[in-house]
Amino acid sequence: MVAASSGSMKSLTIQILTGRWFMFFASLLIMSAAGATYMFSLYSGDIKRTLGYDQTTLNLLSFFKDLGANVGVLAGLINEVTPPWFILIIGAILNFFGYFMIWLAVTKRIPKPQVWHMCLYICIGANSQSFANTGSLVTCVKNFPESRGVVLGILKGYVGLSGAIITQLYHAFYGEDTKSLILMIGWLPAAISFAFLRTIRNMKVVRQKDELKVFYNFLYISLGLATFLMAAIIADKLSGFTRSEFGGSAAVVIILLLLPVLIVILEEKKLWTDKQVALNDPAPINIVTERPNLASSEVKDDGEKSTEVESVKTASCWTTMFSPPERGDDYTILQALFSVDMLILFLATICGVGGTLTAIDNLGQIGGSLGYPQRSVSTFVSLVSIWNYFGRVVSGVVSEIFLIKYKFPRPLVLTLILLLSCAGHLLIAFNVPGGLYVASVIIGFCFGAQWPLLFAIISEIFGLKYYSTLYNFGSVASPIGSYLLNVRVAGYLYDKEAEKQNNALGIRRSDGQDLSCTGTTCFKLSFIIITAVTLFGVLVSMILVIRTRKFYKSDIYKKFREKALATEMEMAGAAPSRLVAEDKENDNANGKVLGKGG
């Protein structure tokens, strides 16, 4: 009896630790520390002062940060031929090396590096984010294909919250020492990735009837976490937290981060119980072994695929790159990259993400030029982080609900988000009193909302076969937009205005001295230009809405349901075989015992 109970507990533990839901929980924790790139404005002032950079140089550094964070094509290609744990190892190593070198430079533990050295360090450190995303997020989308919008929304939501999460932890551990924040950004994400190397993996998809409801439970906990962080920010703003109060706040944050494991245990226990009932039920089981007659869009299993490959000569990818399949089928990488839909989506993302990212990266300088105190800059970063989360969750979950119930196309949601972001840009451009607080909310929400929509649209239009590569290609639009709008527009115009102010005051800037600007004019023209570019992105996005309207009116998840049904039937057919084998073993064992007794 005790042995049976011990065996059942061991079996249940294995079910929990190897199940899809624990893998999703592990991905949540990895994502909750994977958004360090959004905290640049917290420590950029240290870099500027310590190394004596002007705004253009600082924005160049910011560009390489965005370049590293979003150019993950290499991570995608490696993921096509290696397991996810290998991707996570590479990401952890890159993360620690890049930010550790920046920390050494800012704390003057090494000689002052050249600008290109700093650009390389931050690019390497930020590039680890693409490996974390590819290793965990892409794997989750493949393991939950029918709930991809919700999966993307929740996981990307935790990325958005990571800035506020790490801010709470760093205040608890290091107080106001922003240089130590750089070190924390280096070791914390790497440690979490190493902890879950064997947990993140591709699994066979099995349909679960209440799958969406389970994700809603994860969502409710994440909403509680976001609400607590918002309350902590407001309380800190009104009264100012001591270090011990930040310690209490950080403890609550850690508890809320670990709370989803209860959902994992409950769900995996249900699945384990159902499996035990199916294995031990002595009642005869009638199983239909015929495969359903699936449409031409059916995804065949590996055996059928190999047979087809042997009998039919596959055309070269170079000859078919301009002959794409129907939307929703699996495009090759070249077919997707050279398609008009990808070009339109890419251009709209450059306009939308580029503008919002410029505002986020320059929050410290915007706040300083408009006369906000340093404590408010920390508030802006936390507001952006939390509303970044809300944007990601709302766009992922709501767009999924609207798509399933009303066939409301995701590209139209993207268009509306781009239009809303223009309001945030205009609040900064015209320095509305207290407007930077509202602008932080709007821009954080819109920046976050664009990512789940972008990645969901890519998976829906171009298929999941090469999703890890196409996912990372879509992200490349971000550094391009950042370079054009952040470095070439905002940084250039800021320095030009700063030099004009210095000349008017008769101040000459010495080598190694930072260049600062004060007043509304520092960023006014920049954000008027950014608003115009974003409106152009709205028009481009509307073209994609028109092109894909028929596709989104159809049942885009039909083939995934059919594939999951085929998997269920295979598993159901295997269960009686296991039961027969177990019965034979039991009969043999009983026979041996009787023989000894006689």
XYZ file of C-alpha atoms in Angstrom:
598
model
C 0.000 0.000 0.000
C 2.781 2.374 1.020
C 4.819 1.332 -2.005
C 1.834 1.969 -4.307
C 1.263 5.382 -2.731
C 4.952 6.222 -3.110
C 4.867 5.134 -6.738
C 1.792 7.244 -7.440
C 3.410 10.311 -5.844
C 6.543 9.791 -7.933
C 4.427 9.399 -11.068
C 2.491 12.590 -10.273
C 5.699 14.523 -9.598
C 7.129 13.435 -12.936
C 3.868 14.425 -14.637
C 4.082 17.920 -13.089
C 7.756 18.535 -13.856
C 7.567 17.226 -17.429
C 4.146 18.614 -18.388
C 3.279 21.464 -20.728
C 1.966 23.656 -17.933
C 5.183 23.562 -15.914
C 7.048 24.434 -19.095
C 4.751 27.441 -19.510
C 5.395 28.461 -15.876
C 9.159 28.250 -16.451
C 8.751 30.453 -19.527
C 6.889 33.023 -17.405
C 9.854 33.298 -15.036
C 12.350 33.571 -17.902
C 10.265 36.297 -19.522
C 9.877 38.186 -16.217
C 13.627 38.907 -16.284
C 14.065 39.243 -20.063
C 13.076 42.901 -20.497
C 16.228 44.591 -19.180
C 16.565 46.546 -22.423
C 13.518 48.636 -21.429
C 15.396 49.920 -18.337
C 18.080 51.729 -20.335
C 16.872 55.167 -19.248
C 17.516 54.224 -15.585
C 21.246 53.698 -16.025
C 21.916 55.687 -19.211
C 22.650 58.771 -17.099
C 25.517 56.902 -15.398
C 26.957 55.941 -18.773
C 26.628 59.508 -20.078
C 28.259 61.118 -17.028
C 30.976 58.520 -16.409
C 32.108 58.206 -20.016
C 31.375 61.821 -21.076
C 29.006 61.138 -23.975
C 26.768 63.584 -25.832
C 23.155 62.678 -26.627
C 23.921 61.458 -30.157
C 26.549 59.032 -28.807
C 24.193 57.875 -26.066
C 21.433 57.322 -28.625
C 23.918 55.415 -30.796
C 24.505 53.147 -27.807
C 20.726 52.845 -27.434
C 20.459 51.878 -31.104
C 22.958 49.043 -30.682
C 20.976 47.923 -27.641
C 17.834 47.740 -29.787
C 19.799 46.114 -32.610
C 21.008 43.357 -30.308
C 17.624 42.866 -28.655
C 15.719 42.523 -31.916
C 18.072 41.048 -34.506
C 17.537 37.460 -33.491
C 17.636 35.832 -36.922
C 20.751 33.920 -35.836
C 18.890 32.635 -32.763
C 16.005 31.568 -35.000
C 18.232 29.716 -37.459
C 20.105 27.937 -34.646
C 16.757 26.976 -33.102
C 15.747 25.260 -36.352
C 18.500 22.652 -35.838
C 19.090 22.568 -32.054
C 16.889 21.982 -28.981
C 15.619 24.986 -26.960
C 17.994 24.335 -24.016
C 20.979 25.041 -26.258
C 19.463 28.408 -27.249
C 18.917 29.292 -23.577
C 22.561 28.484 -22.715
C 23.844 30.801 -25.438
C 21.474 33.558 -24.283
C 22.559 33.272 -20.644
C 26.262 33.513 -21.553
C 25.728 36.508 -23.845
C 23.602 38.291 -21.233
C 26.138 38.002 -18.426
C 29.167 38.884 -20.574
C 27.626 41.982 -22.186
C 26.237 43.659 -19.060
C 29.192 42.613 -16.877
C 31.559 44.438 -19.244
C 29.346 47.562 -19.154
C 29.350 47.415 -15.336
C 33.163 47.177 -15.304
C 33.387 50.218 -17.597
C 30.891 52.378 -15.654
C 32.486 51.529 -12.284
C 35.944 52.278 -13.823
C 37.298 48.836 -13.007
C 38.714 48.746 -16.553
C 40.201 51.599 -18.647
C 37.664 53.759 -20.445
C 36.540 51.730 -23.471
C 36.126 53.100 -26.980
C 32.591 53.942 -28.091
C 32.529 50.934 -30.411
C 33.508 48.702 -27.491
C 30.511 49.926 -25.485
C 28.245 49.489 -28.511
C 29.499 45.913 -28.881
C 29.011 45.113 -25.181
C 25.446 46.394 -25.023
C 24.592 44.734 -28.353
C 25.842 41.368 -27.057
C 24.041 41.744 -23.730
C 20.776 42.797 -25.354
C 21.008 40.055 -27.999
C 20.520 37.529 -25.215
C 16.865 38.679 -25.112
C 16.262 37.276 -28.595
C 17.717 33.919 -27.505
C 15.469 33.850 -24.421
C 12.433 34.715 -26.554
C 13.280 32.124 -29.194
C 14.083 29.394 -26.686
C 10.992 29.780 -24.495
C 8.324 31.898 -26.193
C 8.527 30.287 -29.651
C 8.502 26.846 -28.006
C 5.346 27.755 -26.058
C 3.571 28.924 -29.227
C 4.362 25.596 -30.889
C 3.177 23.652 -27.824
C -0.099 25.651 -27.586
C -0.876 26.481 -31.265
C -4.635 27.052 -30.785
C -4.087 29.589 -27.980
C -1.159 31.447 -29.514
C -2.673 34.915 -29.072
C -3.176 34.416 -25.334
C 0.234 32.721 -24.969
C 1.988 35.604 -26.717
C 0.006 38.171 -24.735
C 0.773 36.683 -21.315
C 4.440 35.878 -21.976
C 5.129 39.210 -23.649
C 3.200 40.827 -20.795
C 5.711 39.445 -18.311
C 8.509 40.862 -20.488
C 6.783 44.223 -20.211
C 6.478 43.882 -16.428
C 10.111 42.856 -16.061
C 11.288 46.467 -15.917
C 9.080 47.194 -12.882
C 9.896 43.799 -11.331
C 13.660 44.281 -11.582
C 13.308 47.893 -10.341
C 11.647 46.661 -7.137
C 14.293 43.977 -6.629
C 17.207 46.300 -7.303
C 15.927 48.931 -4.839
C 15.616 46.164 -2.231
C 19.116 44.786 -2.902
C 21.113 47.909 -3.823
C 19.093 50.974 -2.737
C 19.639 53.871 -5.180
C 22.884 52.534 -6.697
C 21.986 52.426 -10.409
C 25.462 51.158 -11.315
C 24.743 47.976 -9.369
C 21.524 47.678 -11.389
C 23.680 46.987 -14.466
C 25.357 44.086 -12.645
C 21.988 42.719 -11.537
C 20.710 42.847 -15.126
C 23.714 40.705 -16.001
C 23.421 37.861 -13.487
C 19.666 37.536 -12.758
C 18.295 36.576 -16.244
C 21.254 34.231 -16.807
C 20.617 32.426 -13.506
C 16.914 31.892 -14.286
C 17.659 30.543 -17.781
C 20.184 28.036 -16.400
C 17.649 26.892 -13.788
C 15.105 25.803 -16.443
C 17.334 24.494 -19.230
C 15.776 21.020 -19.290
C 12.212 22.210 -18.718
C 11.802 24.206 -21.953
C 11.324 21.765 -24.836
C 9.025 20.936 -27.747
C 6.183 18.549 -26.888
C 3.483 16.633 -28.730
C 0.349 18.767 -28.865
C -2.680 17.238 -27.138
C -5.951 19.156 -27.014
C -7.277 20.168 -23.607
C -10.917 21.303 -23.545
C -10.504 23.982 -20.885
C -7.099 25.165 -22.099
C -8.188 28.777 -22.572
C -9.680 28.893 -19.060
C -6.356 27.755 -17.603
C -4.586 30.590 -19.393
C -7.141 33.002 -17.938
C -6.083 31.826 -14.467
C -2.476 32.670 -15.311
C -3.733 35.999 -16.624
C -5.560 36.830 -13.381
C -2.384 36.286 -11.354
C -0.381 38.460 -13.724
C -3.030 41.179 -13.418
C -2.670 40.956 -9.630
C 1.106 41.339 -10.005
C 0.700 44.366 -12.278
C -1.845 45.939 -9.917
C 0.476 45.490 -6.937
C 3.396 47.022 -8.837
C 1.233 49.984 -9.821
C 0.163 50.465 -6.181
C 3.793 50.244 -5.039
C 4.836 52.880 -7.581
C 2.067 55.263 -6.484
C 2.920 54.748 -2.800
C 6.615 55.341 -3.496
C 5.750 58.470 -5.469
C 3.574 59.903 -2.682
C 5.661 59.075 0.398
C 8.957 57.607 -0.780
C 9.902 54.025 0.152
C 12.768 53.213 2.502
C 15.059 50.328 1.572
C 13.320 48.010 4.065
C 9.920 48.904 2.529
C 11.339 48.067 -0.897
C 12.416 44.747 0.643
C 8.837 43.989 1.689
C 7.567 45.015 -1.738
C 10.148 42.780 -3.450
C 9.072 39.821 -1.259
C 5.446 40.217 -2.375
C 6.599 40.433 -6.009
C 8.542 37.166 -5.680
C 5.525 35.412 -4.106
C 3.262 36.588 -6.944
C 5.830 35.409 -9.500
C 5.839 31.909 -7.972
C 2.069 31.704 -7.389
C 1.239 30.304 -10.899
C 2.922 27.031 -9.885
C -0.294 26.217 -7.962
C -2.236 26.322 -11.245
C 0.384 24.035 -12.783
C 0.025 21.474 -9.967
C -3.794 21.478 -10.147
C -3.919 21.123 -13.947
C -1.243 18.453 -14.183
C -2.936 16.515 -11.354
C -6.195 16.546 -13.351
C -4.393 15.238 -16.436
C -2.564 12.614 -14.380
C -5.834 11.441 -12.774
C -7.538 11.160 -16.178
C -4.584 9.178 -17.477
C -4.689 6.777 -14.514
C -8.448 6.245 -14.967
C -7.937 5.496 -18.657
C -5.168 2.990 -17.912
C -6.903 1.199 -15.040
C -10.531 1.191 -16.228
C -11.451 -2.482 -16.841
C -14.448 -1.561 -18.990
C -14.044 -2.379 -22.686
C -13.037 0.563 -24.805
C -14.339 1.004 -28.312
C -11.894 2.953 -30.410
C -12.355 4.229 -33.926
C -9.035 3.678 -35.622
C -9.898 5.291 -38.928
C -8.353 8.650 -39.573
C -10.810 11.483 -40.235
C -11.132 12.694 -43.771
C -9.245 15.907 -43.486
C -9.143 18.716 -45.977
C -6.143 19.431 -48.153
C -4.818 21.703 -45.427
C -4.264 18.675 -43.095
C -0.813 18.526 -41.570
C 0.517 15.021 -42.181
C 2.663 13.093 -39.753
C 6.392 12.486 -40.202
C 5.935 9.051 -41.813
C 3.607 10.402 -44.484
C 5.918 13.357 -45.085
C 8.951 11.125 -45.626
C 6.986 8.967 -48.073
C 5.959 12.023 -50.032
C 9.505 13.332 -50.172
C 10.701 10.038 -51.589
C 8.008 9.904 -54.260
C 7.870 13.553 -55.245
C 10.922 15.637 -56.005
C 10.769 18.809 -53.938
C 11.248 22.064 -55.833
C 14.153 24.305 -54.851
C 13.336 27.077 -52.367
C 14.934 29.566 -54.775
C 12.548 28.669 -57.583
C 9.446 28.886 -55.349
C 10.348 32.055 -53.433
C 7.972 34.156 -55.551
C 5.236 31.487 -55.623
C 3.922 31.448 -52.043
C 1.175 29.084 -50.844
C -2.183 30.202 -49.511
C -2.133 32.394 -46.401
C -2.054 30.226 -43.300
C -0.065 27.402 -44.928
C 3.632 26.951 -44.146
C 5.705 29.408 -46.157
C 9.403 28.784 -46.666
C 11.681 31.431 -45.164
C 12.345 33.024 -48.568
C 8.677 32.965 -49.577
C 7.790 34.826 -46.383
C 10.637 37.367 -46.609
C 9.816 38.261 -50.210
C 6.045 38.403 -49.761
C 4.162 41.696 -50.013
C 2.373 40.986 -46.715
C 5.697 40.753 -44.838
C 6.955 43.947 -46.473
C 3.832 45.874 -45.421
C 3.946 44.463 -41.882
C 7.665 45.259 -41.626
C 7.193 48.868 -42.754
C 4.276 49.474 -40.382
C 6.348 48.066 -37.497
C 9.299 50.336 -38.309
C 6.997 53.357 -38.047
C 5.119 52.223 -34.937
C 7.748 50.528 -32.789
C 10.481 52.951 -33.854
C 8.531 55.953 -32.547
C 7.448 54.448 -29.232
C 10.911 52.996 -28.587
C 12.492 56.412 -29.182
C 10.252 57.878 -26.484
C 11.035 55.052 -24.026
C 14.810 55.209 -24.525
C 14.857 58.987 -24.078
C 12.557 59.225 -21.045
C 15.443 60.237 -18.775
C 16.557 63.076 -21.056
C 12.975 64.120 -21.867
C 12.124 64.345 -18.156
C 15.319 66.287 -17.427
C 14.817 68.765 -20.267
C 11.201 69.406 -19.225
C 12.156 70.019 -15.581
C 10.951 66.784 -13.933
C 12.958 65.589 -10.855
C 15.140 62.460 -11.022
C 12.700 60.459 -8.859
C 9.997 61.078 -11.487
C 12.211 59.479 -14.153
C 12.150 56.216 -12.164
C 8.358 56.582 -11.991
C 8.158 57.047 -15.778
C 10.188 53.868 -16.342
C 7.938 51.859 -14.014
C 4.781 53.291 -15.616
C 6.048 52.380 -19.068
C 6.912 48.889 -17.836
C 3.489 48.219 -16.265
C 1.484 49.657 -19.144
C 3.799 47.837 -21.519
C 2.490 44.712 -19.760
C -1.152 45.810 -20.042
C -0.655 46.538 -23.739
C 0.812 43.107 -24.416
C -1.834 41.226 -22.433
C -4.793 43.214 -23.743
C -3.693 43.031 -27.381
C -2.926 39.304 -27.140
C -5.987 38.190 -25.177
C -8.572 40.630 -26.540
C -7.484 40.200 -30.162
C -7.755 36.401 -29.682
C -11.300 36.705 -28.277
C -12.361 39.122 -31.020
C -10.816 36.898 -33.677
C -12.587 33.729 -32.459
C -15.981 35.288 -31.710
C -16.288 38.081 -34.274
C -13.589 37.292 -36.898
C -12.095 40.709 -36.087
C -8.743 40.816 -37.931
C -5.546 41.342 -35.930
C -4.042 43.783 -38.490
C -6.960 46.154 -37.788
C -6.174 46.029 -34.049
C -2.552 46.907 -34.922
C -3.754 49.888 -36.957
C -5.806 51.233 -34.036
C -2.837 50.846 -31.661
C -0.590 52.876 -33.988
C -3.212 55.611 -34.139
C -3.444 55.769 -30.333
C 0.339 56.127 -29.943
C 0.224 59.450 -31.813
C -1.511 61.004 -28.777
C 1.449 60.107 -26.555
C 3.961 61.596 -29.001
C 2.013 64.866 -29.191
C 1.863 65.156 -25.370
C 5.672 65.082 -25.308
C 6.051 67.436 -28.279
C 3.916 70.199 -26.748
C 4.886 69.641 -23.071
C 1.372 69.536 -21.648
C 1.593 70.120 -17.833
C 2.001 66.690 -16.209
C 1.589 65.224 -19.673
C 4.714 63.059 -19.447
C 2.973 60.825 -16.905
C 0.056 60.289 -19.304
C 2.440 59.948 -22.249
C 4.360 57.217 -20.356
C 1.101 55.284 -19.929
C 0.002 55.664 -23.575
C 3.415 54.948 -25.096
C 4.066 52.005 -22.767
C 0.667 50.500 -23.644
C 1.068 51.010 -27.403
C 4.657 49.766 -27.500
C 3.688 46.605 -25.648
C 0.520 46.027 -27.667
C 2.354 45.955 -30.997
C 4.533 42.909 -30.233
C 1.953 40.140 -29.627
C 0.002 41.390 -32.627
C 3.091 41.374 -34.862
C 4.151 37.867 -33.827
C 0.612 36.437 -33.965
C 0.050 37.885 -37.458
C 3.333 36.367 -38.662
C 2.389 32.926 -37.288
C -1.117 33.079 -38.782
C -0.203 34.283 -42.269
C 3.097 32.418 -42.776
C 2.581 29.240 -40.683
C 4.558 27.701 -37.807
C 7.098 25.544 -39.670
C 9.796 28.247 -39.753
C 8.251 30.429 -37.070
C 11.403 30.742 -34.939
C 13.245 32.398 -37.844
C 10.344 34.532 -39.106
C 9.532 35.621 -35.524
C 13.046 37.010 -35.178
C 12.998 38.596 -38.622
C 9.900 40.575 -37.650
C 11.804 41.957 -34.681
C 14.456 43.469 -36.980
C 12.053 46.315 -37.760
C 12.569 47.663 -34.235
C 16.293 48.605 -34.473
C 15.779 50.037 -37.957
C 13.026 52.306 -36.668
C 15.110 53.105 -33.590
C 18.138 54.119 -35.650
C 16.158 56.327 -38.023
C 13.975 58.043 -35.411
C 16.147 57.849 -32.282
C 19.691 58.418 -33.559
C 19.148 60.341 -36.810
C 16.165 62.435 -35.667
C 15.832 62.729 -31.860
C 19.544 62.530 -30.982
C 20.658 64.852 -33.782
C 18.015 67.526 -33.094
C 18.622 67.345 -29.307
C 22.378 67.949 -29.714
C 21.753 70.707 -32.238
C 19.460 72.521 -29.787
C 21.900 71.946 -26.896
C 24.788 73.456 -28.870
C 22.584 76.428 -29.764
C 21.822 76.995 -26.058
C 25.510 76.698 -25.097
C 26.524 79.179 -27.808
C 23.869 81.628 -26.610
C 25.294 81.381 -23.057
C 28.894 81.535 -24.260
C 29.674 78.040 -22.934
C 32.286 75.915 -24.698
C 32.018 72.147 -24.279
C 35.288 70.433 -23.372
C 36.240 66.920 -24.480
C 34.611 64.193 -22.377
C 31.895 66.537 -21.054
C 28.259 65.486 -21.554
C 25.970 67.688 -23.661
C 22.637 68.678 -22.074
C 19.619 70.651 -23.282
C 16.744 72.234 -21.334
C 13.274 73.335 -22.412
C 10.397 72.196 -24.619
C 12.322 72.809 -27.837
C 14.788 69.966 -27.124
C 12.385 67.257 -28.324
C 9.470 69.212 -29.838
C 10.385 68.935 -33.525
C 11.560 65.330 -33.063
C 8.191 64.148 -31.787
C 6.224 66.088 -34.370
C 8.232 64.198 -37.008
C 7.676 60.899 -35.147
C 3.913 61.571 -35.073
C 3.894 62.112 -38.849
C 5.870 58.893 -39.412
C 3.462 56.931 -37.164
C 0.462 58.250 -39.128
C 2.163 56.983 -42.283
C 2.444 53.603 -40.531
C -1.324 53.679 -39.893
C -1.969 54.051 -43.628
C 0.443 51.223 -44.469
C -1.174 48.947 -41.881
C -4.609 49.593 -43.400
C -3.323 48.116 -46.675
C -2.593 44.844 -44.847
C -6.084 44.925 -43.307
C -7.627 45.127 -46.779
C -5.360 42.396 -48.220
C -6.067 39.879 -45.428
C -9.758 40.519 -44.726
C -10.948 37.301 -46.460
C -8.282 35.209 -44.714
C -9.336 36.402 -41.240
C -12.993 35.715 -42.035
C -12.136 32.012 -42.479
C -11.434 29.363 -39.799
C -7.669 29.858 -39.444
C -7.226 27.293 -36.630
C -9.005 24.405 -38.369
C -5.880 22.441 -39.341
C -4.462 22.597 -35.807
C -7.645 21.095 -34.374
C -7.478 18.312 -36.939
C -3.839 17.546 -36.142
C -4.533 17.464 -32.385
C -7.505 15.136 -33.023
C -5.264 12.730 -34.942
C -2.756 12.766 -32.058
C -5.518 12.000 -29.541
C -6.660 9.022 -31.614
C -3.115 7.659 -31.808
C -2.718 7.965 -28.050
C -6.123 6.343 -27.451
C -5.109 3.446 -29.672
C -1.871 2.984 -27.746
C -3.606 2.829 -24.327
C -5.283 -0.638 -24.787
C -1.953 -2.058 -25.967
C -0.326 -0.958 -22.733
C -3.233 -2.444 -20.750
C -2.907 -5.818 -22.502
C 0.856 -5.842 -21.865
C 0.328 -5.067 -18.177
C -2.328 -7.820 -17.890
C 0.074 -10.363 -19.414
C 2.804 -9.346 -16.986
C 0.402 -9.705 -14.056
C -0.737 -13.175 -15.298
C 2.868 -14.327 -15.651
C 3.694 -13.062 -12.174
C 0.665 -14.858 -10.686
C 1.610 -18.057 -12.488
C 5.114 -17.987 -11.015
C 3.791 -17.476 -7.505
C 1.347 -20.379 -7.856
C 4.099 -22.623 -9.183
C 6.282 -21.960 -6.139
C 3.385 -22.633 -3.773
C 2.608 -25.996 -5.385
